């Protein structure tokens, strides 16, 4: 409500150049006028800040994925899980009696599961059993998808109803078609920003409630009512997925509510300390053991692929093709946000003919579809080459293993021969 | 605790720092814990005294509990690191430091895998064969009756482990094959650690 006309949202930012020496009066910002100031082109700054932050996030994520992949993935390491489990599973740091017992039980359960899986693999299910298996899977999928679709349809009809009833609606989700009802009627970007801000705050509140009820209350109930020593388990997967969800919201919202990352940082700091206290007091460690390095690779990849790339695609589409609103924000009156860049490049060209070559970058590279196809082709070729190199390495590993086995055979054969010769000699002597 | 009477001499401290992977605080802490195990009159020459195995096993990191052992590998650890000629598995201070050094943060994966191999080699013949693996798995799963694997499962497990790790197909796992298996697990270095 009160934040609508503040720095938090898109609508606040002006579309003019601030502190421009040629302008007659400064426009709408709070910096006190000083004698000599550099002109600050607000729209350009906005686009560049968003672009730079996305680019930096992309580089950081790719670097993290590269590192965790390097640690947890080895060529040809898909087999050998049992041996690794037997040799590396015991954690020598564990000293308390209960933890040692828990660890032994965990290892025993894991070994039994792995052995059962192996037995299943070596004698596969018969055809009717497999069909039954597949039907059950299909049914589960259909049920899940149907529920999601049903919820979407229900929300759509509900929001139509709200629109008709002219209530102060808080279900604005049809952003791009602009049939929204929100407090800032002219400024759809601010609406979107408001919605995302609301989502972030709701996420925070729900996580707090979840920590409170799920962990604290549950432990109290278990202790007092049921008198059992068991504490609730800390579900790492669910917590990480909630973090990924919150981060996706922030990435989606940074274009429309530029201070949303600050809100997210605050929220994460608070959540960290609250969850840490709750964990220490209310929860016990999960009974299913956690393969730290493997799982962190999975989660970082999950963060990058659907979450970050999805947000980046959405933001790129908005910058490229969507018409900004007429009356508010730094991009008023332009056809698309991308036009700011084009206008700026033209200005540069006019003012300084020496760097005219700079202007052909957007024209020939970014907008030229042939160049984009070429780039995609190069990326696909690199991926193809890498797959073949990996296959070659797999084959070499297999050949070398066969060679070692053969040499072992040779060694045993020669030793047998020598022994038989000695025995023969002794027998004759 | 008398402070001045149980201090380690400075040049010994420097020597130990160079020869092991431990830093100064860790060596001093180890010295303190080791001298606590000794009867009072022997504390001055803690460096040269050997502590019998029963005393070593009172350390919480290796302590057996009344009904079941805390660390199932405690006997093997004492045996591997003991340099006693009598074969009674008693440990001197230097053996103790050696053990802590191998199990410390700074030790390399190569050193850790070598010592892990020696610890898991229950019959000390230099290779891991089926019997060693069986004793290893029994240590891992614990002593309770319901926790053990059945004999069929044990056989399947040993067969699979040998199939996966025995590259030269001689029925036993030697040090290089063991190190090859270990190199594929990124969690080994962090789990093969003891912190005082």
Coordinates of C-alpha atoms in Angstrom, one line a residue:
Chain A
X1 CA 0.0 0.0 0.0
X2 CA 2.2 2.8 1.2
X3 CA 5.2 1.5 -0.7
X4 CA 3.5 2.1 -4.1
X5 CA 5.1 5.4 -4.7
X6 CA 8.5 4.6 -3.1
X7 CA 11.8 3.5 -4.4
X8 CA 10.7 -0.1 -4.1
X9 CA 8.7 -0.1 -7.3
X10 CA 9.3 0.6 -10.9
X11 CA 6.9 3.5 -11.1
X12 CA 9.0 5.7 -8.9
X13 CA 11.9 6.0 -11.3
X14 CA 11.9 8.8 -13.7
X15 CA 12.6 8.6 -17.3
X16 CA 14.7 11.6 -17.7
X17 CA 18.4 12.3 -17.4
X18 CA 19.1 13.5 -13.9
X19 CA 21.4 16.5 -13.2
X20 CA 21.6 17.2 -16.9
X21 CA 23.4 20.5 -17.4
X22 CA 21.1 21.3 -20.4
X23 CA 17.8 20.8 -18.5
X24 CA 16.2 23.8 -16.9
X25 CA 15.3 22.2 -13.6
X26 CA 16.3 19.0 -11.9
X27 CA 13.6 16.3 -12.2
X28 CA 12.2 14.5 -9.2
X29 CA 15.2 13.1 -7.3
X30 CA 16.3 13.9 -3.9
X31 CA 20.0 14.7 -4.4
X32 CA 20.7 18.3 -3.6
X33 CA 21.9 20.4 -6.6
X34 CA 25.6 21.0 -6.7
X35 CA 27.7 23.1 -8.9
X36 CA 29.2 20.5 -11.3
X37 CA 27.6 17.1 -11.6
X38 CA 27.8 14.3 -14.1
X39 CA 24.6 13.7 -16.0
X40 CA 22.9 10.4 -14.9
X41 CA 20.8 8.8 -17.5
X42 CA 18.2 7.0 -15.4
X43 CA 16.7 4.6 -18.0
X44 CA 20.1 3.5 -19.2
X45 CA 21.3 3.0 -15.7
X46 CA 18.2 0.9 -14.9
X47 CA 18.7 -1.4 -17.8
X48 CA 22.4 -1.7 -17.3
X49 CA 22.1 -2.4 -13.6
X50 CA 19.6 -5.2 -14.2
X51 CA 21.6 -6.6 -17.0
X52 CA 24.9 -6.5 -15.1
X53 CA 23.4 -8.2 -12.1
X54 CA 21.9 -11.0 -14.1
X55 CA 25.2 -11.5 -16.0
X56 CA 27.2 -11.6 -12.7
X57 CA 24.7 -14.1 -11.2
X58 CA 25.0 -16.3 -14.2
X59 CA 28.8 -16.4 -14.1
X60 CA 28.7 -17.1 -10.3
X61 CA 26.2 -19.9 -10.8
X62 CA 28.1 -21.5 -13.6
X63 CA 31.3 -21.3 -11.6
X64 CA 29.6 -23.1 -8.6
X65 CA 28.2 -25.8 -10.8
X66 CA 31.6 -26.4 -12.4
X67 CA 33.3 -26.7 -9.0
X68 CA 30.7 -29.0 -7.4
X69 CA 30.6 -31.2 -10.6
X70 CA 34.4 -31.4 -10.5
X71 CA 34.3 -32.7 -6.9
X72 CA 31.5 -35.2 -7.3
X73 CA 31.7 -36.6 -10.8
X74 CA 34.4 -38.9 -12.1
X75 CA 34.7 -40.4 -15.5
X76 CA 33.5 -44.0 -15.4
X77 CA 32.4 -43.8 -11.8
X78 CA 28.8 -45.0 -12.4
X79 CA 29.6 -48.5 -11.1
X80 CA 31.3 -49.2 -7.9
X81 CA 28.7 -47.8 -5.5
X82 CA 28.8 -50.7 -3.2
X83 CA 32.6 -50.7 -2.8
X84 CA 32.6 -47.0 -2.1
X85 CA 29.8 -47.4 0.4
X86 CA 31.7 -50.2 2.3
X87 CA 35.0 -48.3 2.4
X88 CA 34.0 -44.7 2.8
X89 CA 30.8 -44.7 4.7
X90 CA 32.1 -44.9 8.2
X91 CA 32.5 -41.4 9.7
X92 CA 35.3 -41.5 12.3
X93 CA 34.4 -38.2 13.8
X94 CA 31.3 -39.7 15.5
X95 CA 32.0 -40.6 19.1
X96 CA 28.7 -40.6 21.1
X97 CA 27.2 -44.0 21.6
X98 CA 23.8 -43.2 20.2
X99 CA 25.3 -41.6 17.1
X100 CA 27.5 -44.6 16.5
X101 CA 24.6 -46.9 16.8
X102 CA 22.6 -44.7 14.4
X103 CA 25.4 -44.7 12.0
X104 CA 25.7 -48.5 12.0
X105 CA 22.0 -48.9 11.5
X106 CA 22.1 -46.4 8.6
X107 CA 24.9 -48.2 6.9
X108 CA 23.2 -51.5 7.4
X109 CA 20.0 -50.2 5.9
X110 CA 21.8 -48.6 2.9
X111 CA 23.7 -51.8 2.2
X112 CA 20.6 -53.9 2.3
X113 CA 18.8 -51.5 0.0
X114 CA 21.7 -51.5 -2.5
X115 CA 21.8 -55.3 -2.5
X116 CA 18.0 -55.5 -3.0
X117 CA 18.3 -53.1 -5.9
X118 CA 21.0 -55.2 -7.4
X119 CA 19.0 -58.4 -7.1
X120 CA 16.1 -56.7 -8.8
X121 CA 18.3 -55.5 -11.6
X122 CA 19.7 -59.0 -12.2
X123 CA 16.4 -60.7 -12.4
X124 CA 14.1 -58.1 -14.0
X125 CA 10.3 -58.0 -13.5
X126 CA 8.1 -60.0 -15.7
X127 CA 5.9 -58.2 -18.3
X128 CA 2.6 -58.0 -16.4
X129 CA 4.5 -56.6 -13.3
X130 CA 6.2 -54.0 -15.4
X131 CA 3.0 -53.0 -17.0
X132 CA 1.4 -52.6 -13.6
X133 CA 4.4 -50.5 -12.5
X134 CA 4.1 -48.2 -15.5
X135 CA 0.3 -47.8 -15.1
X136 CA 0.8 -46.7 -11.5
X137 CA 3.4 -44.2 -12.5
X138 CA 1.2 -42.8 -15.3
X139 CA -1.8 -42.5 -12.9
X140 CA 0.3 -40.6 -10.3
X141 CA 1.6 -38.2 -13.0
X142 CA -1.9 -37.6 -14.4
X143 CA -3.2 -36.9 -10.9
X144 CA -0.5 -34.4 -10.1
X145 CA -0.9 -32.5 -13.5
X146 CA -4.7 -32.6 -13.1
X147 CA -4.5 -31.0 -9.7
X148 CA -2.2 -28.3 -10.9
X149 CA -4.5 -27.5 -13.9
X150 CA -7.5 -27.5 -11.7
X151 CA -5.9 -25.0 -9.4
X152 CA -5.0 -22.7 -12.2
X153 CA -8.5 -22.8 -13.7
X154 CA -10.0 -22.1 -10.2
X155 CA -7.7 -19.1 -9.7
X156 CA -8.6 -17.8 -13.1
X157 CA -12.4 -17.9 -12.4
X158 CA -11.9 -16.6 -9.0
X159 CA -10.0 -13.6 -10.2
X160 CA -12.6 -12.9 -12.9
X161 CA -15.2 -12.9 -10.1
X162 CA -13.1 -10.6 -8.0
X163 CA -12.7 -8.2 -11.0
X164 CA -16.4 -8.2 -11.5
X165 CA -17.1 -7.5 -7.9
X166 CA -14.6 -4.7 -8.0
X167 CA -13.0 -5.7 -4.8
X168 CA -9.4 -4.6 -4.2
X169 CA -8.1 -7.6 -5.9
X170 CA -4.9 -9.2 -4.9
X171 CA -4.9 -12.0 -7.4
X172 CA -3.1 -10.3 -10.3
X173 CA -1.4 -12.9 -12.4
X174 CA -2.3 -12.0 -15.9
X175 CA 0.6 -9.7 -16.2
X176 CA 1.4 -9.7 -19.9
X177 CA -2.2 -9.4 -21.0
X178 CA -2.7 -6.5 -18.7
X179 CA -6.2 -7.3 -17.5
X180 CA -5.2 -6.5 -13.9
X181 CA -6.8 -4.6 -11.1
X182 CA -4.3 -3.1 -8.7
X183 CA -3.7 -0.1 -6.7
X184 CA -1.6 1.8 -9.2
X185 CA -4.0 1.7 -12.1
X186 CA -1.7 3.1 -14.8
X187 CA 1.4 1.3 -14.0
X188 CA 1.3 -2.4 -14.7
X189 CA 5.0 -2.9 -13.8
X190 CA 4.4 -1.6 -10.3
X191 CA 1.5 -4.1 -10.1
X192 CA 3.8 -6.9 -11.0
X193 CA 6.4 -5.7 -8.6
X194 CA 3.8 -5.5 -5.8
X195 CA 2.6 -9.0 -6.5
X196 CA 6.1 -10.4 -6.4
X197 CA 6.9 -8.4 -3.2
X198 CA 3.7 -9.9 -1.7
X199 CA 4.8 -13.4 -2.7
X200 CA 8.2 -12.9 -1.1
X201 CA 6.7 -11.6 2.2
X202 CA 4.1 -14.5 2.2
X203 CA 6.9 -17.0 1.6
X204 CA 8.7 -15.6 4.6
X205 CA 5.6 -15.7 6.8
X206 CA 4.8 -19.2 5.7
X207 CA 8.3 -20.4 6.4
X208 CA 8.2 -18.9 9.8
X209 CA 4.8 -20.6 10.5
X210 CA 6.2 -23.8 9.2
X211 CA 9.2 -23.6 11.5
X212 CA 7.0 -22.7 14.4
X213 CA 4.3 -25.3 13.9
X214 CA 6.2 -28.0 12.1
X215 CA 9.2 -28.1 14.4
X216 CA 8.6 -26.4 17.7
X217 CA 5.0 -27.4 18.3
X218 CA 5.6 -30.9 17.0
X219 CA 8.5 -31.4 19.4
X220 CA 6.4 -30.1 22.3
X221 CA 3.5 -32.4 21.4
X222 CA 5.8 -35.4 21.0
X223 CA 7.5 -34.8 24.3
X224 CA 4.6 -33.9 26.5
X225 CA 1.7 -35.9 25.0
X226 CA 3.3 -38.9 23.5
X227 CA 6.2 -39.0 25.9
X228 CA 8.5 -40.2 23.2
X229 CA 12.2 -39.2 23.0
X230 CA 11.9 -38.6 19.2
X231 CA 12.2 -35.1 17.9
X232 CA 10.9 -34.1 14.5
X233 CA 13.4 -34.6 11.7
X234 CA 14.9 -31.7 9.8
X235 CA 13.9 -32.1 6.2
X236 CA 16.8 -30.7 4.2
X237 CA 15.3 -31.2 0.8
X238 CA 12.1 -29.3 1.5
X239 CA 14.0 -26.4 3.1
X240 CA 16.4 -26.1 0.1
X241 CA 13.5 -26.2 -2.3
X242 CA 11.8 -23.4 -0.4
X243 CA 15.0 -21.3 -0.7
X244 CA 15.2 -22.0 -4.4
X245 CA 11.5 -20.8 -4.7
X246 CA 12.3 -17.6 -2.8
X247 CA 15.3 -16.9 -5.0
X248 CA 13.3 -17.4 -8.2
X249 CA 10.8 -14.9 -7.0
X250 CA 13.6 -12.4 -6.4
X251 CA 15.1 -12.9 -9.8
X252 CA 11.7 -12.5 -11.5
X253 CA 11.0 -9.4 -9.5
X254 CA 14.2 -7.5 -9.8
X255 CA 13.1 -5.8 -13.0
X256 CA 9.9 -4.5 -11.5
X257 CA 10.9 -3.9 -7.9
X258 CA 14.5 -3.0 -7.9
X259 CA 14.9 -3.1 -4.1
X260 CA 13.5 -6.6 -3.9
X261 CA 17.0 -8.2 -3.5
X262 CA 17.5 -6.1 -0.4
X263 CA 14.3 -7.4 1.0
X264 CA 15.4 -10.9 0.1
X265 CA 18.8 -10.5 1.8
X266 CA 17.0 -9.3 5.0
X267 CA 14.6 -12.1 4.8
X268 CA 17.4 -14.7 4.3
X269 CA 19.4 -13.4 7.3
X270 CA 16.4 -13.5 9.6
X271 CA 15.4 -17.0 8.4
X272 CA 18.9 -18.3 8.8
X273 CA 19.2 -17.4 12.4
X274 CA 15.6 -18.5 13.2
X275 CA 16.0 -21.8 11.5
X276 CA 19.4 -22.4 13.1
X277 CA 18.0 -21.9 16.6
X278 CA 15.0 -24.1 15.8
X279 CA 17.2 -26.8 14.4
X280 CA 19.5 -26.9 17.4
X281 CA 16.6 -27.1 19.8
X282 CA 13.8 -28.9 18.2
X283 CA 15.1 -31.3 15.6
X284 CA 17.1 -34.4 15.2
X285 CA 19.2 -35.4 12.2
X286 CA 17.4 -37.1 9.4
X287 CA 17.5 -40.9 9.6
X288 CA 18.2 -41.3 5.9
X289 CA 21.8 -40.2 5.5
X290 CA 22.8 -37.3 3.4
X291 CA 25.3 -37.5 0.6
X292 CA 26.5 -33.9 0.9
X293 CA 28.5 -33.4 -2.3
X294 CA 26.1 -35.2 -4.6
X295 CA 23.1 -33.4 -3.3
X296 CA 24.7 -30.0 -3.4
X297 CA 25.4 -30.5 -7.1
X298 CA 21.8 -31.5 -7.7
X299 CA 20.5 -28.4 -5.9
X300 CA 22.8 -26.0 -7.6
X301 CA 21.9 -27.4 -11.0
X302 CA 18.2 -27.1 -10.0
X303 CA 18.8 -23.5 -9.1
X304 CA 20.5 -22.8 -12.4
X305 CA 18.4 -24.6 -14.9
X306 CA 14.8 -24.1 -14.3
X307 CA 15.0 -21.3 -11.8
X308 CA 17.6 -18.8 -13.0
X309 CA 17.3 -19.5 -16.7
X310 CA 13.5 -19.3 -16.5
X311 CA 13.7 -15.9 -14.8
X312 CA 16.4 -14.7 -17.2
X313 CA 14.2 -15.8 -20.2
X314 CA 11.2 -14.0 -18.8
X315 CA 13.2 -10.8 -18.1
X316 CA 14.8 -10.9 -21.5
X317 CA 11.4 -11.3 -23.2
X318 CA 10.0 -8.4 -21.1
X319 CA 13.0 -6.2 -22.1
X320 CA 12.8 -7.2 -25.8
X321 CA 9.2 -7.2 -26.7
X322 CA 6.8 -5.9 -24.1
X323 CA 5.6 -2.3 -24.3
X324 CA 6.3 -0.4 -21.1
X325 CA 3.4 1.6 -19.6
X326 CA 2.8 5.1 -20.9
X327 CA 2.7 7.1 -17.8
X328 CA 5.2 5.9 -15.3
X329 CA 8.6 4.5 -14.9
X330 CA 11.9 5.1 -16.6
X331 CA 10.8 3.8 -19.9
X332 CA 7.7 5.9 -20.5
X333 CA 6.7 6.4 -24.1
X334 CA 9.2 4.0 -25.6
X335 CA 8.2 1.0 -27.8
X336 CA 10.2 -1.5 -25.8
X337 CA 12.8 -1.2 -23.0
X338 CA 15.4 -2.4 -25.5
X339 CA 14.9 0.9 -27.4
X340 CA 16.8 2.7 -24.7
X341 CA 19.9 0.9 -25.7
X342 CA 19.4 1.6 -29.4
X343 CA 18.8 5.3 -28.8
X344 CA 21.9 5.5 -26.6
X345 CA 24.0 3.8 -29.2
X346 CA 22.8 6.3 -31.9
X347 CA 23.5 9.1 -29.5
X348 CA 27.1 7.8 -29.0
X349 CA 27.5 7.5 -32.8
X350 CA 26.4 11.1 -33.3
X351 CA 28.5 12.6 -30.6
X352 CA 31.7 10.8 -31.4
X353 CA 32.1 9.5 -34.9
X354 CA 35.3 7.6 -34.0
X355 CA 33.5 4.9 -32.2
X356 CA 30.9 4.3 -34.9
X357 CA 32.1 0.7 -35.1
X358 CA 30.4 0.2 -31.6
X359 CA 27.0 0.7 -33.2
X360 CA 27.2 -2.2 -35.5
X361 CA 27.4 -4.6 -32.6
X362 CA 23.7 -4.4 -31.8
X363 CA 22.7 -4.1 -35.4
X364 CA 24.7 -7.0 -36.9
X365 CA 25.3 -9.2 -34.0
X366 CA 22.4 -9.1 -31.6
X367 CA 19.5 -8.5 -33.9
X368 CA 20.8 -10.5 -36.8
X369 CA 19.2 -13.9 -36.6
X370 CA 21.9 -15.6 -38.7
X371 CA 24.5 -14.7 -36.1
X372 CA 22.3 -16.2 -33.4
X373 CA 21.9 -19.4 -35.4
X374 CA 25.7 -19.5 -35.9
X375 CA 26.2 -19.1 -32.1
X376 CA 23.8 -21.9 -31.3
X377 CA 25.5 -24.1 -33.9
X378 CA 28.8 -23.5 -32.3
X379 CA 27.5 -24.4 -28.8
X380 CA 25.9 -27.6 -30.0
X381 CA 29.1 -28.6 -31.8
X382 CA 31.1 -28.1 -28.6
X383 CA 28.6 -30.2 -26.6
X384 CA 28.7 -32.9 -29.3
X385 CA 32.5 -33.0 -29.2
X386 CA 32.6 -33.2 -25.4
X387 CA 30.2 -36.2 -25.5
X388 CA 32.4 -38.0 -27.9
X389 CA 35.5 -37.3 -25.9
X390 CA 33.8 -38.7 -22.8
X391 CA 32.7 -41.8 -24.7
X392 CA 36.3 -42.3 -25.9
X393 CA 37.6 -42.0 -22.4
X394 CA 35.1 -44.6 -21.2
X395 CA 36.3 -47.0 -23.9
X396 CA 39.9 -46.5 -23.0
X397 CA 39.1 -47.2 -19.3
X398 CA 37.5 -50.4 -20.2
X399 CA 40.4 -51.5 -22.5
X400 CA 42.9 -50.7 -19.8
X401 CA 40.9 -52.7 -17.2
X402 CA 40.9 -55.7 -19.5
X403 CA 44.6 -55.3 -20.0
X404 CA 45.2 -55.4 -16.3
X405 CA 43.1 -58.5 -15.9
X406 CA 45.0 -60.2 -18.7
X407 CA 48.3 -59.3 -17.1
X408 CA 47.1 -60.8 -13.8
X409 CA 46.2 -64.0 -15.7
X410 CA 49.7 -64.1 -17.3
X411 CA 51.4 -63.6 -14.0
X412 CA 49.5 -66.4 -12.4
X413 CA 50.2 -68.7 -15.4
X414 CA 53.9 -68.0 -15.2
X415 CA 54.0 -68.6 -11.5
X416 CA 52.2 -71.9 -11.9
X417 CA 54.7 -72.9 -14.7
X418 CA 57.7 -72.0 -12.5
X419 CA 56.3 -74.0 -9.6
X420 CA 55.7 -77.0 -11.7
X421 CA 59.2 -76.8 -13.1
X422 CA 60.7 -76.6 -9.6
X423 CA 58.6 -79.6 -8.5
X424 CA 59.7 -81.5 -11.5
X425 CA 63.4 -80.7 -10.8
X426 CA 63.1 -81.7 -7.2
X427 CA 61.3 -84.9 -8.2
X428 CA 64.0 -85.8 -10.6
X429 CA 66.9 -84.9 -8.2
Chain B
X1 CA 46.0 -29.6 36.5
X2 CA 49.6 -28.6 37.1
X3 CA 50.6 -26.4 34.2
X4 CA 54.3 -26.1 34.4
X5 CA 55.1 -29.7 35.1
X6 CA 53.5 -31.1 32.0
X7 CA 54.8 -28.7 29.3
X8 CA 56.3 -30.0 26.2
X9 CA 59.9 -28.8 25.6
X10 CA 60.1 -26.2 22.8
X11 CA 62.4 -28.0 20.4
X12 CA 60.3 -31.1 20.6
X13 CA 57.3 -29.1 19.8
X14 CA 59.0 -27.7 16.7
X15 CA 60.1 -31.1 15.6
X16 CA 56.7 -32.6 16.0
X17 CA 55.2 -29.7 14.0
X18 CA 57.6 -30.5 11.1
X19 CA 57.1 -34.2 11.2
X20 CA 53.3 -34.4 11.4
X21 CA 50.4 -32.6 9.9
X22 CA 49.3 -31.1 13.2
X23 CA 49.7 -27.5 14.2
X24 CA 51.0 -26.2 17.5
X25 CA 47.6 -26.0 19.4
X26 CA 46.7 -29.5 18.3
X27 CA 50.0 -30.9 19.5
X28 CA 49.7 -29.2 22.8
X29 CA 46.1 -30.4 23.2
X30 CA 47.2 -34.0 22.4
X31 CA 50.0 -33.7 24.9
X32 CA 47.6 -32.6 27.6
X33 CA 45.1 -35.4 26.8
X34 CA 47.9 -38.0 26.6
X35 CA 49.4 -37.0 30.0
X36 CA 46.0 -37.2 31.6
X37 CA 46.0 -40.9 30.8
X38 CA 49.2 -41.5 32.7
X39 CA 49.4 -41.9 36.5
X40 CA 50.7 -38.7 38.1
X41 CA 54.3 -39.6 38.7
X42 CA 54.9 -40.5 35.1
X43 CA 53.6 -37.3 33.6
X44 CA 57.0 -35.6 33.5
X45 CA 58.4 -38.0 31.0
X46 CA 55.2 -38.4 29.0
X47 CA 57.2 -38.4 25.8
X48 CA 59.0 -41.6 26.5
X49 CA 56.4 -43.6 28.4
X50 CA 54.2 -46.1 26.7
X51 CA 50.6 -46.3 27.7
X52 CA 48.9 -49.6 27.7
X53 CA 46.1 -50.2 25.4
X54 CA 43.5 -50.3 28.1
X55 CA 44.3 -46.8 29.1
X56 CA 44.2 -45.5 25.5
X57 CA 40.8 -46.9 25.1
X58 CA 39.5 -44.7 27.8
X59 CA 39.8 -41.7 25.5
X60 CA 36.2 -40.8 24.4
X61 CA 37.2 -40.9 20.8
X62 CA 38.1 -44.6 21.2
X63 CA 36.2 -45.5 24.3
X64 CA 34.2 -48.7 24.5
X65 CA 30.9 -48.4 26.3
X66 CA 29.5 -51.0 28.7
X67 CA 27.2 -52.8 26.3
X68 CA 28.8 -52.2 23.0
X69 CA 31.8 -50.6 21.5
X70 CA 31.8 -47.0 20.6
X71 CA 34.2 -47.0 17.7
X72 CA 34.3 -50.5 16.2
X73 CA 37.7 -49.8 14.7
X74 CA 39.4 -48.9 18.0
X75 CA 41.4 -52.1 18.3
X76 CA 42.6 -52.0 14.7
X77 CA 43.6 -48.3 15.1
X78 CA 45.6 -49.1 18.3
X79 CA 47.2 -52.1 16.6
X80 CA 48.2 -50.2 13.4
X81 CA 49.7 -47.2 15.1
X82 CA 51.4 -48.9 17.9
X83 CA 55.2 -49.4 17.5
X84 CA 55.5 -51.6 20.5
X85 CA 57.8 -54.5 20.0
X86 CA 56.0 -56.7 22.5
X87 CA 52.9 -56.8 20.4
X88 CA 50.7 -55.5 23.3
X89 CA 49.5 -52.6 21.3
X90 CA 50.6 -50.0 23.8
X91 CA 51.1 -46.5 22.4
X92 CA 53.8 -44.0 23.2
X93 CA 53.2 -40.3 22.8
X94 CA 54.7 -40.3 19.4
X95 CA 52.5 -43.1 18.2
X96 CA 49.6 -41.1 19.5
X97 CA 50.7 -38.0 17.6
X98 CA 51.2 -40.1 14.6
X99 CA 47.6 -41.3 14.8
X100 CA 46.2 -37.8 15.3
X101 CA 48.3 -36.6 12.4
X102 CA 47.0 -39.2 10.0
X103 CA 43.4 -38.4 11.1
X104 CA 43.8 -34.7 11.0
X105 CA 42.4 -32.1 8.6
X106 CA 45.7 -31.4 6.8
X107 CA 46.7 -35.0 6.0
X108 CA 46.6 -35.8 2.3
X109 CA 44.2 -38.3 0.8
X110 CA 47.1 -40.6 -0.1
X111 CA 48.3 -40.9 3.5
X112 CA 44.7 -41.4 4.7
X113 CA 44.0 -44.1 2.2
X114 CA 47.2 -46.0 3.0
X115 CA 46.3 -46.1 6.7
X116 CA 42.7 -46.9 6.0
X117 CA 43.9 -49.9 4.0
X118 CA 46.1 -51.0 6.9
X119 CA 43.2 -50.6 9.4
X120 CA 40.8 -52.6 7.3
X121 CA 43.3 -55.4 6.7
X122 CA 42.3 -57.4 9.7
X123 CA 44.7 -60.3 9.1
X124 CA 47.7 -58.0 8.3
X125 CA 48.6 -59.9 5.1
X126 CA 48.9 -56.7 2.9
X127 CA 45.7 -57.4 0.9
X128 CA 42.0 -57.3 1.6
X129 CA 40.5 -60.6 0.9
X130 CA 37.0 -62.0 1.5
X131 CA 37.5 -62.6 5.2
X132 CA 38.8 -59.1 5.8
X133 CA 35.8 -57.7 4.0
X134 CA 33.4 -59.8 6.0
X135 CA 34.9 -58.6 9.3
X136 CA 34.8 -55.0 8.0
X137 CA 31.2 -55.2 7.1
X138 CA 30.4 -56.7 10.5
X139 CA 32.2 -53.8 12.2
X140 CA 30.2 -51.3 10.1
X141 CA 26.8 -52.8 10.7
X142 CA 27.3 -53.2 14.4
X143 CA 27.0 -56.1 16.8
X144 CA 23.3 -56.4 17.3
X145 CA 21.7 -59.5 15.9
X146 CA 19.1 -57.7 13.8
X147 CA 21.6 -55.4 12.4
X148 CA 23.8 -57.9 10.8
X149 CA 23.5 -59.0 7.2
X150 CA 22.4 -62.5 6.5
X151 CA 25.0 -64.9 5.1
X152 CA 23.4 -64.8 1.6
X153 CA 23.5 -61.0 1.6
X154 CA 27.0 -61.0 3.0
X155 CA 28.1 -63.3 0.2
X156 CA 26.4 -61.2 -2.4
X157 CA 28.0 -58.1 -1.0
X158 CA 31.5 -59.5 -0.9
X159 CA 31.1 -60.8 -4.4
X160 CA 30.0 -57.4 -5.7
X161 CA 32.7 -55.5 -3.8
X162 CA 35.4 -57.7 -5.2
X163 CA 33.9 -57.5 -8.7
X164 CA 33.8 -53.7 -8.5
X165 CA 37.2 -53.1 -7.0
X166 CA 39.4 -56.1 -8.0
X167 CA 40.8 -55.0 -11.3
X168 CA 43.5 -57.7 -11.7
X169 CA 41.0 -60.3 -10.8
X170 CA 43.1 -62.1 -8.3
X171 CA 40.4 -62.3 -5.7
X172 CA 42.0 -59.8 -3.4
X173 CA 42.1 -56.0 -3.2
X174 CA 45.6 -54.6 -3.0
X175 CA 46.6 -51.0 -2.0
X176 CA 46.4 -49.5 -5.5
X177 CA 43.0 -50.9 -6.2
X178 CA 41.8 -49.7 -2.8
X179 CA 43.2 -46.2 -3.5
X180 CA 41.4 -46.3 -6.9
X181 CA 38.1 -46.9 -5.2
X182 CA 38.7 -44.2 -2.6
X183 CA 39.6 -41.6 -5.3
X184 CA 36.1 -41.9 -6.6
X185 CA 34.5 -40.9 -3.4
X186 CA 34.7 -37.2 -2.5
X187 CA 33.5 -37.7 1.0
X188 CA 36.3 -40.0 2.2
X189 CA 38.7 -37.3 3.3
X190 CA 36.1 -35.6 5.5
X191 CA 34.9 -38.8 7.1
X192 CA 38.4 -40.3 7.8
X193 CA 39.0 -37.7 10.6
X194 CA 39.3 -37.7 14.3
X195 CA 39.1 -34.4 16.2
X196 CA 40.2 -34.2 19.8

